[in-house]
mmCIF file of C-alpha atoms and ligand atoms in Angstrom:
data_model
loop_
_atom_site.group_PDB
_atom_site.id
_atom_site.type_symbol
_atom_site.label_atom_id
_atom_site.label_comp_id
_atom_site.label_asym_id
_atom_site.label_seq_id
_atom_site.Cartn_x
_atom_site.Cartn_y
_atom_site.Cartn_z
ATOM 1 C CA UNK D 93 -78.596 -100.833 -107.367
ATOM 2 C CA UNK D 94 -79.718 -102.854 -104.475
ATOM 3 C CA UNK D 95 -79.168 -106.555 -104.587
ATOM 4 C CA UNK D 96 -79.671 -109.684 -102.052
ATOM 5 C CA UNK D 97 -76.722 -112.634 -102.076
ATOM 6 C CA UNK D 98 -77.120 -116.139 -101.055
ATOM 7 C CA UNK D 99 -75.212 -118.725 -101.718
ATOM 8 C CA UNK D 100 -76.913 -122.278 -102.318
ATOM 9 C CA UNK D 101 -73.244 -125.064 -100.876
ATOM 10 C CA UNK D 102 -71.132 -122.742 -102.121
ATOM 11 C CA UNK D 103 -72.581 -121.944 -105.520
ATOM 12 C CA UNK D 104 -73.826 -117.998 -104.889
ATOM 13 C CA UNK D 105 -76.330 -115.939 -106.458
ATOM 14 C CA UNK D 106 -77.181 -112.031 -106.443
ATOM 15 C CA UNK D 107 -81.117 -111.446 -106.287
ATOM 16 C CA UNK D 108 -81.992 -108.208 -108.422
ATOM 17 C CA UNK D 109 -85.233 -107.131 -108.489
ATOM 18 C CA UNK D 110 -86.610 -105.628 -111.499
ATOM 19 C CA UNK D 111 -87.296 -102.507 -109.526
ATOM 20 C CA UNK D 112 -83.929 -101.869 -108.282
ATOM 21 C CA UNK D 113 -82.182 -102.295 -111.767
ATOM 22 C CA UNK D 114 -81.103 -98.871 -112.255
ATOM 23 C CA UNK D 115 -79.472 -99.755 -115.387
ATOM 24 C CA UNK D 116 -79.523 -101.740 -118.275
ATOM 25 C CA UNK D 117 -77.970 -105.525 -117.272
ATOM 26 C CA UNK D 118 -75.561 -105.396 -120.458
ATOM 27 C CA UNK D 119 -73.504 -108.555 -120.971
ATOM 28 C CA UNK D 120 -70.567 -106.407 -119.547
ATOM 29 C CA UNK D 121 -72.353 -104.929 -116.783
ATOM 30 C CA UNK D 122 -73.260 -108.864 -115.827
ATOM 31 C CA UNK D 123 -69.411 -109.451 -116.186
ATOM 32 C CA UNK D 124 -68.761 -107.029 -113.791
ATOM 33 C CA UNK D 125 -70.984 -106.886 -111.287
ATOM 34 C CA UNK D 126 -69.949 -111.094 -110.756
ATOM 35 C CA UNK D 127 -66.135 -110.586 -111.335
ATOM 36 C CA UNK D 128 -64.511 -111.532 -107.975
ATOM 37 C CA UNK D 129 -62.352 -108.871 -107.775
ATOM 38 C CA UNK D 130 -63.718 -105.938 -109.667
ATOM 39 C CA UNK D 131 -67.108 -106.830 -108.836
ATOM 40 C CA UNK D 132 -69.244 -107.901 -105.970
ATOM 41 C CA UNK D 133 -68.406 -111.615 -107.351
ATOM 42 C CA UNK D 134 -71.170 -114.221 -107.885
ATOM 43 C CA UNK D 135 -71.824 -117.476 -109.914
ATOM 44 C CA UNK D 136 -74.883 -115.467 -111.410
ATOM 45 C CA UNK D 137 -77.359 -112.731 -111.021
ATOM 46 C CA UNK D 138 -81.107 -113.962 -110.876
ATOM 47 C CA UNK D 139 -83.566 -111.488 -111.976
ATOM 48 C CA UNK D 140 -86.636 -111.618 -110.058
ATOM 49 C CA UNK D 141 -89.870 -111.429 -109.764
ATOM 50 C CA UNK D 142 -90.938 -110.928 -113.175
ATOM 51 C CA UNK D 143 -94.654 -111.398 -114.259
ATOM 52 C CA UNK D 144 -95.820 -114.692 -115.436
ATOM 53 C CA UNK D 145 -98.269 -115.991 -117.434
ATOM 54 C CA UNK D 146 -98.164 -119.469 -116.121
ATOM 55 C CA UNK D 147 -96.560 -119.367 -112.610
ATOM 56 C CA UNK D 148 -96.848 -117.179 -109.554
ATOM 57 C CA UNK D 149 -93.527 -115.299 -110.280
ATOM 58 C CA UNK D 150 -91.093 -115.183 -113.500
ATOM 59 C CA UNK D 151 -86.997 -115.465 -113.165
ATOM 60 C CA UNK D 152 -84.495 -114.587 -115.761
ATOM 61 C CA UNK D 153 -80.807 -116.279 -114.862
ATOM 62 C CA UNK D 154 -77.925 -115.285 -116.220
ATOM 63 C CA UNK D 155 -74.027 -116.417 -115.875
ATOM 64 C CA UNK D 156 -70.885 -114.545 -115.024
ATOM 65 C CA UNK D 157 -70.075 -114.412 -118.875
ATOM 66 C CA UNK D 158 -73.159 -112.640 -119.288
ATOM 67 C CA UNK D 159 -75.187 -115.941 -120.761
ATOM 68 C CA UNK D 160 -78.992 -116.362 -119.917
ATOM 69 C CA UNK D 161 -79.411 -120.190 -118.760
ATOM 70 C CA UNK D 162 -82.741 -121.613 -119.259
ATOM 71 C CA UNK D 163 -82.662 -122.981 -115.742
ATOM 72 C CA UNK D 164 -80.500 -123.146 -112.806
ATOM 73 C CA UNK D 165 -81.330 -125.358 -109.326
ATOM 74 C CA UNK D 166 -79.321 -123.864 -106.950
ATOM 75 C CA UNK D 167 -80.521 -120.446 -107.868
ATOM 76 C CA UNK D 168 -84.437 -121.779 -108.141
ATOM 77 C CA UNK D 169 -83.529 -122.636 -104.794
ATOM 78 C CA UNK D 170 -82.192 -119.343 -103.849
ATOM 79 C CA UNK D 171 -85.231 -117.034 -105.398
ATOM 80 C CA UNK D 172 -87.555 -119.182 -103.195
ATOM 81 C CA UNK D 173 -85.498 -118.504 -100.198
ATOM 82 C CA UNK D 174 -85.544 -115.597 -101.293
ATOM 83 C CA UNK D 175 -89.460 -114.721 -101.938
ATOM 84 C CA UNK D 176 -89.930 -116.229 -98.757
ATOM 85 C CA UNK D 177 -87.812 -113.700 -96.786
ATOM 86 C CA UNK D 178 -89.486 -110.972 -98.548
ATOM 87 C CA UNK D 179 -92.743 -112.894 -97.345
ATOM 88 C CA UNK D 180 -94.304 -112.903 -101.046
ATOM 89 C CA UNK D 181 -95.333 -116.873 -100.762
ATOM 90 C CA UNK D 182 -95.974 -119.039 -98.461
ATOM 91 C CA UNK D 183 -95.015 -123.000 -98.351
ATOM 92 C CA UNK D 184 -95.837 -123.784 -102.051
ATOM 93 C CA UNK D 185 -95.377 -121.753 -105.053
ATOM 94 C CA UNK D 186 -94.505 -122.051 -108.699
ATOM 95 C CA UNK D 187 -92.185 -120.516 -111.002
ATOM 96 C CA UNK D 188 -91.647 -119.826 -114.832
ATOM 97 C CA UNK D 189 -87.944 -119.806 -116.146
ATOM 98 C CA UNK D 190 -86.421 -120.495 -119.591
ATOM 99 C CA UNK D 191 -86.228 -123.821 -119.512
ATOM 100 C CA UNK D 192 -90.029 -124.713 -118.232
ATOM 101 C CA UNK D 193 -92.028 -123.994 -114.757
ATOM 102 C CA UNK D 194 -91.095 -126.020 -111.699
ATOM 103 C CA UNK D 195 -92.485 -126.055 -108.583
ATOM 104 C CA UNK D 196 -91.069 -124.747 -105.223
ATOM 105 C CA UNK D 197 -91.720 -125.891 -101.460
ATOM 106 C CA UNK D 198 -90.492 -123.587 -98.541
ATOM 107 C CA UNK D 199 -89.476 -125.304 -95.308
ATOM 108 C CA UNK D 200 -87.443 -125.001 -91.825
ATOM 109 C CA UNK D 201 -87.498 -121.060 -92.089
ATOM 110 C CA UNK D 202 -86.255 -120.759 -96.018
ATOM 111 C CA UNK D 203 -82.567 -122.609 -95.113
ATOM 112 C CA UNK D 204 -83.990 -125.877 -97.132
ATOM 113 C CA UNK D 205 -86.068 -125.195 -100.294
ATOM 114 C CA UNK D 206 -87.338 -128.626 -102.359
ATOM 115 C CA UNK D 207 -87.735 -127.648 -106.245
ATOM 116 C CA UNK D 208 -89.971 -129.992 -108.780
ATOM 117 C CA UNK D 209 -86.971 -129.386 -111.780
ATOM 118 C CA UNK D 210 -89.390 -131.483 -114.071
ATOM 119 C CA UNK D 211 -88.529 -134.141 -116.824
ATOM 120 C CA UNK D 212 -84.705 -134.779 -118.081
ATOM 121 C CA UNK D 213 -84.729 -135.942 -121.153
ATOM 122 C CA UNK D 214 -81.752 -137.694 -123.215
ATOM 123 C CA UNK D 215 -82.902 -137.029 -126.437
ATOM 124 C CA UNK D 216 -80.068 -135.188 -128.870
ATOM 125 C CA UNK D 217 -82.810 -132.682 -130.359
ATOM 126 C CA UNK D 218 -83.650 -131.405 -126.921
ATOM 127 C CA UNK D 219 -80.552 -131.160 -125.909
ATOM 128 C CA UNK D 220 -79.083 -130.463 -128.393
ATOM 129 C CA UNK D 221 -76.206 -132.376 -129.049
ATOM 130 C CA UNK D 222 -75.399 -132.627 -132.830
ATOM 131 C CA UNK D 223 -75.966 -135.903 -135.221
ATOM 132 C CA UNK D 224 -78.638 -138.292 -135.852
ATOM 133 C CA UNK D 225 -81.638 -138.028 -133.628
ATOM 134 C CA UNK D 226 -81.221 -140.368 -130.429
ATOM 135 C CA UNK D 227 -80.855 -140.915 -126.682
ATOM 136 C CA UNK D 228 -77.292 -139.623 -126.143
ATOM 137 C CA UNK D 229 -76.145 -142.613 -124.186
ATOM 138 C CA UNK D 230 -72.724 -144.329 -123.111
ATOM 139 C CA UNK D 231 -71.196 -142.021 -126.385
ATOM 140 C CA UNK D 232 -67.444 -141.146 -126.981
ATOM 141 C CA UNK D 233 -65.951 -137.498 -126.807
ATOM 142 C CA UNK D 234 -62.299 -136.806 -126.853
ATOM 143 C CA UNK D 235 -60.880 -133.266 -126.118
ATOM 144 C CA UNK D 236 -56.405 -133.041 -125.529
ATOM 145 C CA UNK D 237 -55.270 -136.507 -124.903
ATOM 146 C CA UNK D 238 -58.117 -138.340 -123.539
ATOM 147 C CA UNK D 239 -61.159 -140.033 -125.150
ATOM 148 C CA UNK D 240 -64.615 -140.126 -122.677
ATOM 149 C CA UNK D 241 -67.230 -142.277 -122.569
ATOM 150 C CA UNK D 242 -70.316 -139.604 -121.868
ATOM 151 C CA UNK D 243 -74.455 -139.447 -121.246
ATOM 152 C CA UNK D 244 -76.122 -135.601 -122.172
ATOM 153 C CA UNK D 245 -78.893 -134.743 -120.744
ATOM 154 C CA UNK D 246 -81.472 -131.577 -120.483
ATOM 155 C CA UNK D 247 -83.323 -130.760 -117.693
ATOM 156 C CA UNK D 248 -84.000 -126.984 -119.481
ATOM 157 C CA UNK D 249 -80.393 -126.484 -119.531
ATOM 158 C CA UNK D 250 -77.692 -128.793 -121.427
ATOM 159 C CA UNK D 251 -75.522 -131.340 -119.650
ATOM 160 C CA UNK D 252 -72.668 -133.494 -120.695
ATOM 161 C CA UNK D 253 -72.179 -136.142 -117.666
ATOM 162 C CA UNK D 254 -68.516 -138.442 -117.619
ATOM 163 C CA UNK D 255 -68.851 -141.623 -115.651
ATOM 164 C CA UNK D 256 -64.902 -142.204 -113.964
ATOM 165 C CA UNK D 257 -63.628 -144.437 -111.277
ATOM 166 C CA UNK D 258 -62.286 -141.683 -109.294
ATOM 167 C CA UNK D 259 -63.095 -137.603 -109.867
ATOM 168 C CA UNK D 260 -61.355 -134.258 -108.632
ATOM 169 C CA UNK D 261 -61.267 -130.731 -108.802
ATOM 170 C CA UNK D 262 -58.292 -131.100 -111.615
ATOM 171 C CA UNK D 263 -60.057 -133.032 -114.172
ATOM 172 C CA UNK D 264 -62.854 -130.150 -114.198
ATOM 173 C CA UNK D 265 -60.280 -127.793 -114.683
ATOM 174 C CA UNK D 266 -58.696 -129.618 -117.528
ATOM 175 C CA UNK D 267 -61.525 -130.803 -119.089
ATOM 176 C CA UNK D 268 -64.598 -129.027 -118.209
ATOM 177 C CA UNK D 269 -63.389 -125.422 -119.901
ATOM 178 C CA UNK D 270 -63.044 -127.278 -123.551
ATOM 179 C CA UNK D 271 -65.898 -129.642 -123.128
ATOM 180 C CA UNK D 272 -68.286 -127.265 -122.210
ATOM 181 C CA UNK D 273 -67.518 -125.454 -126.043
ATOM 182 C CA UNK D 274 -67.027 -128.736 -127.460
ATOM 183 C CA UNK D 275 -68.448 -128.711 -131.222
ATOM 184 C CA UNK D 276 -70.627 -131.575 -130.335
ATOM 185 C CA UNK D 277 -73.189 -129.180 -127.983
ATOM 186 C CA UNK D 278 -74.195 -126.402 -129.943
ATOM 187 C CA UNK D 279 -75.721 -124.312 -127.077
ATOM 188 C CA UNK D 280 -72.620 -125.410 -125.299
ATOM 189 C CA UNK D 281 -73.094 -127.849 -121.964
ATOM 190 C CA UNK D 282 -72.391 -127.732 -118.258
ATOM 191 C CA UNK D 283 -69.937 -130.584 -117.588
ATOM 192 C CA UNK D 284 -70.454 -132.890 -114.986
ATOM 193 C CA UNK D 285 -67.345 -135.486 -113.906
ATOM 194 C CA UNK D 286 -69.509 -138.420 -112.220
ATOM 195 C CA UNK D 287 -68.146 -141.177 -109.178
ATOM 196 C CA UNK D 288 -70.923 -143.314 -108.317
ATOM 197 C CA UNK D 289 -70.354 -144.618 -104.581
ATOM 198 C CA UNK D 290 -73.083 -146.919 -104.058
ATOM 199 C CA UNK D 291 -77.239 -147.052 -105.361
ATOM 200 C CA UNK D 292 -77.444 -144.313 -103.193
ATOM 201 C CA UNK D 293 -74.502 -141.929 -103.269
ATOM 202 C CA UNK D 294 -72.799 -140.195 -106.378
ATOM 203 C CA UNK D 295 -70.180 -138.004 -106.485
ATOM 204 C CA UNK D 296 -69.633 -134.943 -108.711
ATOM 205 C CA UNK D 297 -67.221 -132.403 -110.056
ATOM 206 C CA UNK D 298 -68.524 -129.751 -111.680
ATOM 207 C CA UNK D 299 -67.882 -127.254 -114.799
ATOM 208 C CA UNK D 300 -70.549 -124.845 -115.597
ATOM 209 C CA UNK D 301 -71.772 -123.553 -119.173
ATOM 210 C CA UNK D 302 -70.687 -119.629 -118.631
ATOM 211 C CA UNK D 303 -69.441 -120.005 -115.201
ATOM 212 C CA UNK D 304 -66.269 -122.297 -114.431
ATOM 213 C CA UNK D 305 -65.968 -124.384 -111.677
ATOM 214 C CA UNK D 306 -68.483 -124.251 -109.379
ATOM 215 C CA UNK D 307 -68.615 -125.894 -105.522
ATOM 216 C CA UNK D 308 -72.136 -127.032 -106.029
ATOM 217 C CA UNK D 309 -74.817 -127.624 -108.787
ATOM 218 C CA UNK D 310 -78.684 -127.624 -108.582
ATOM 219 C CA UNK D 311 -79.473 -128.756 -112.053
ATOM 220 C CA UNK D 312 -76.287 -130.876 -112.774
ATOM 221 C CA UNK D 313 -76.975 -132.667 -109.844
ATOM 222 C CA UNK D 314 -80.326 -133.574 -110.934
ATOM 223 C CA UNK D 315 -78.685 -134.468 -114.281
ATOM 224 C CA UNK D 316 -75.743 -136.515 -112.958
ATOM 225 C CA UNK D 317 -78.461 -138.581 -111.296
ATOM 226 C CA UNK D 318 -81.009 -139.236 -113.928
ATOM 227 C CA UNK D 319 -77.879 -140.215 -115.521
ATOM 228 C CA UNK D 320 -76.902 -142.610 -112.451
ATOM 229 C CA UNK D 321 -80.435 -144.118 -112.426
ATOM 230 C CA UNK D 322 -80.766 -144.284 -116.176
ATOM 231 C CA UNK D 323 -77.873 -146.852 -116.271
ATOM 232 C CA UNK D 324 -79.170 -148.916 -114.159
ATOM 233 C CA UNK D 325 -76.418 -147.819 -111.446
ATOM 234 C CA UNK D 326 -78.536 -145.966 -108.432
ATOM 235 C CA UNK D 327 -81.795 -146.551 -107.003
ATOM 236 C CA UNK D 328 -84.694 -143.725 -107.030
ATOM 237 C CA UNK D 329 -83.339 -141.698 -104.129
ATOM 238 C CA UNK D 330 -79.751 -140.116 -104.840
ATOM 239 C CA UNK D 331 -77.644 -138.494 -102.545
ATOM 240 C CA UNK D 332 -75.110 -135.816 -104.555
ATOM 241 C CA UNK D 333 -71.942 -135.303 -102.827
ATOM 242 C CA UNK D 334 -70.044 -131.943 -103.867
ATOM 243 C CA UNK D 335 -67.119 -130.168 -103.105
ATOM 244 C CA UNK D 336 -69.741 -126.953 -101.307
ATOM 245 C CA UNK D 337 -72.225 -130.272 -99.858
ATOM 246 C CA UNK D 338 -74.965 -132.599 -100.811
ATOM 247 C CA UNK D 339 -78.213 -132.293 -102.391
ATOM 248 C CA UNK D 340 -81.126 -134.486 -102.215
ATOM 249 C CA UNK D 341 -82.338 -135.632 -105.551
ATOM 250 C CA UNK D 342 -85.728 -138.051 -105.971
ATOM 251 C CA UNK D 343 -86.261 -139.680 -109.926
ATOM 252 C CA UNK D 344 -89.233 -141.506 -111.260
ATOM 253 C CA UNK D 345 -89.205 -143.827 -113.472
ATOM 254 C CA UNK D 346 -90.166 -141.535 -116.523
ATOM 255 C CA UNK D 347 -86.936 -139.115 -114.633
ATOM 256 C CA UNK D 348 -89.135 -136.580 -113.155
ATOM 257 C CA UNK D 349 -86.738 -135.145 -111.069
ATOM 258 C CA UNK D 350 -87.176 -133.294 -107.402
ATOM 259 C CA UNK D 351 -84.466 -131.788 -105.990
ATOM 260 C CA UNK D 352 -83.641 -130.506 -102.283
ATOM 261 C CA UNK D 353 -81.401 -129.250 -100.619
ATOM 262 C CA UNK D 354 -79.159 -126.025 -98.131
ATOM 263 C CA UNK D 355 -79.718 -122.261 -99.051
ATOM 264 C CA UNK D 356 -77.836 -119.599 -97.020
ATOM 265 C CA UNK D 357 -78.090 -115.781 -96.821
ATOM 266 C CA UNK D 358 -74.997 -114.091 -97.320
ATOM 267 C CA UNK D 359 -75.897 -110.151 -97.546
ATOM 268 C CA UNK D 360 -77.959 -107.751 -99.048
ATOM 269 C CA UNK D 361 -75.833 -104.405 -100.400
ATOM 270 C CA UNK D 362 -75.887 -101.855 -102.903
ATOM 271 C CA UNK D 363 -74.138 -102.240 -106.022
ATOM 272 C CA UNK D 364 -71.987 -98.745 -107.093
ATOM 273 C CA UNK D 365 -73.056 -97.491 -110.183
ATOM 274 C CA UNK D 366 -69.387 -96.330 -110.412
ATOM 275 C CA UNK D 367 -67.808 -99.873 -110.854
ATOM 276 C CA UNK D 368 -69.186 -99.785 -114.160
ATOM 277 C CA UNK D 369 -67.370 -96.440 -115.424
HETATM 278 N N1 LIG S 52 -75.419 -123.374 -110.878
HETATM 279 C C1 LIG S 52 -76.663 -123.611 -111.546
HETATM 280 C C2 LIG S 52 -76.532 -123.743 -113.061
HETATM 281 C C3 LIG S 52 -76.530 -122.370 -113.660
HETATM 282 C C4 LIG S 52 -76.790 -122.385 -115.107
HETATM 283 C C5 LIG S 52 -75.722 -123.152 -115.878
HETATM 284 N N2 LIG S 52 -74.412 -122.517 -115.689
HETATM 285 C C6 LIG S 52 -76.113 -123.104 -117.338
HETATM 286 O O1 LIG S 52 -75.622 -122.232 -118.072
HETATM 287 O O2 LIG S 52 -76.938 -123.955 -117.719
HETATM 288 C C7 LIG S 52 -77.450 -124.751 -110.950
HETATM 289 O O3 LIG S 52 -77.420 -124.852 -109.709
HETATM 290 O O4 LIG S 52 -78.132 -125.477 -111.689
#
């Protein structure tokens, strides 16, 4: 089963085409073929191109733990690169996922790809985030021994962002993994551990719904900075520093978001129908 991998600051993706899938992309198969040792390893398969109704090409995106996420930035980023190396578009094209259709831009060769991610909204039925109906604002969580002040967001795909003084790879790991199943988020979140440098610079650590840690984060970085410019804290134009690099996010005032940023071919192989057995 032939696949393509990229990697978008770190955060990589296998490209499967629908024609290559040789067999049925079981939640264990997923598992495996994104294991880093038993597999070809991955932060998540994307499925593409699948017909659309309403955009130029359809995506399916799924997780190491098998999950299907309703949208994922880095890898919108990556199936552009993507369709553009297998010359299917041109500069401007649009896509349908899960979570809504955005619209991609191609430039210098396919190694920076801008997305349109569309609106994030706060609201707790879009979300969702359990509770009354509201903007899920400045609200308190606690998992082990500490208590967090957090914002969620949606941008097709839940987000639970944690304003601190300081962040680091260890607070992901000790908080991310039992916030993203917290109770509260009942599609469970992506976690996002937020340093804001200046009105024009955030910093994030990242744990992903269904993935872990993760070097770099299209659509929490988009979140994390609606978030920023929500409270008042950045200006329009956010740079996102991560641990894999930066990405370019732009938010209106009714937090349209556009995001842009690296992608990088890695390979292109065939996967062994025998790692499965
Ligand atoms: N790394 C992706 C996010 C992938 C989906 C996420 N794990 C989820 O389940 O929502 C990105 O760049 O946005």
């Amino acid at each position: 089963m032939k696949y393509s991998k990229y990697h978008a600051l770190g955060n990589d993706y296998l490209v499967i085409a629908p024609e290559d899938v040789e067999i049925e992309l079981t939640k264990e198969r997923i598992e495996r073929i994104c294991h880093r040792n038993f597999g070809v390893g991955s932060d998540g398969i994307l499925l593409g191109p699948l017909p659309s109704q309403n955009s130029d090409f359809g995506l399916r995106i799924f997780n190491p733990d098998g999950s299907e996420a309703e949208k994922s930035g880095n890898g919108l980023r990556i199936f552009s690169r993507y369709l553009w190396d297998r010359q299917l578009v041109r500069e401007q094209f649009s896509i349908d996922t899960l979570g809504g259709k955005v619209k991609a831009r191609v430039a210098d060769s396919g190694k920076s790809v801008q997305v349109e991610m569309g609106r994030v909204n706060f609201n707790s039925e879009k979300i969702p985030v359990t509770g009354e109906p509201r903007e899920v604002i400045q609200e308190s969580i606690t998992v082990l021994d500490q208590t967090f002040t957090f914002c969620a967001a949606t941008i097709g795909n839940p987000h639970c962002v944690i304003l601190l003084p300081e962040v680091a790879p260890d607070i992901a790991y000790k908080y991310g993994s039992l916030l993203e199943v917290h109770p509260s988020f009942p599609n469970r979140t992506n976690v996002q551990f937020m340093k804001v440098i200046d009105r024009e610079n955030i910093q994030i650590e990242i744990w992903e719904r269904g993935a872990g840690y993760t070097l770099a984060s299209g659509s929490s970085s988009s979140a994390a900075a609606a978030v920023a410019y929500k409270l008042g804290l950045c200006d329009s134009s956010i740079t996102v520093h991560m641990p894999g690099g930066q990405i370019f996010i732009q938010v209106t005032d009714d937090f349209m978001v556009t995001m842009t940023g690296g992608v990088t071919k890695v390979a292109e192989g065939v996967i062994s129908l025998e790692m499965f057995e």
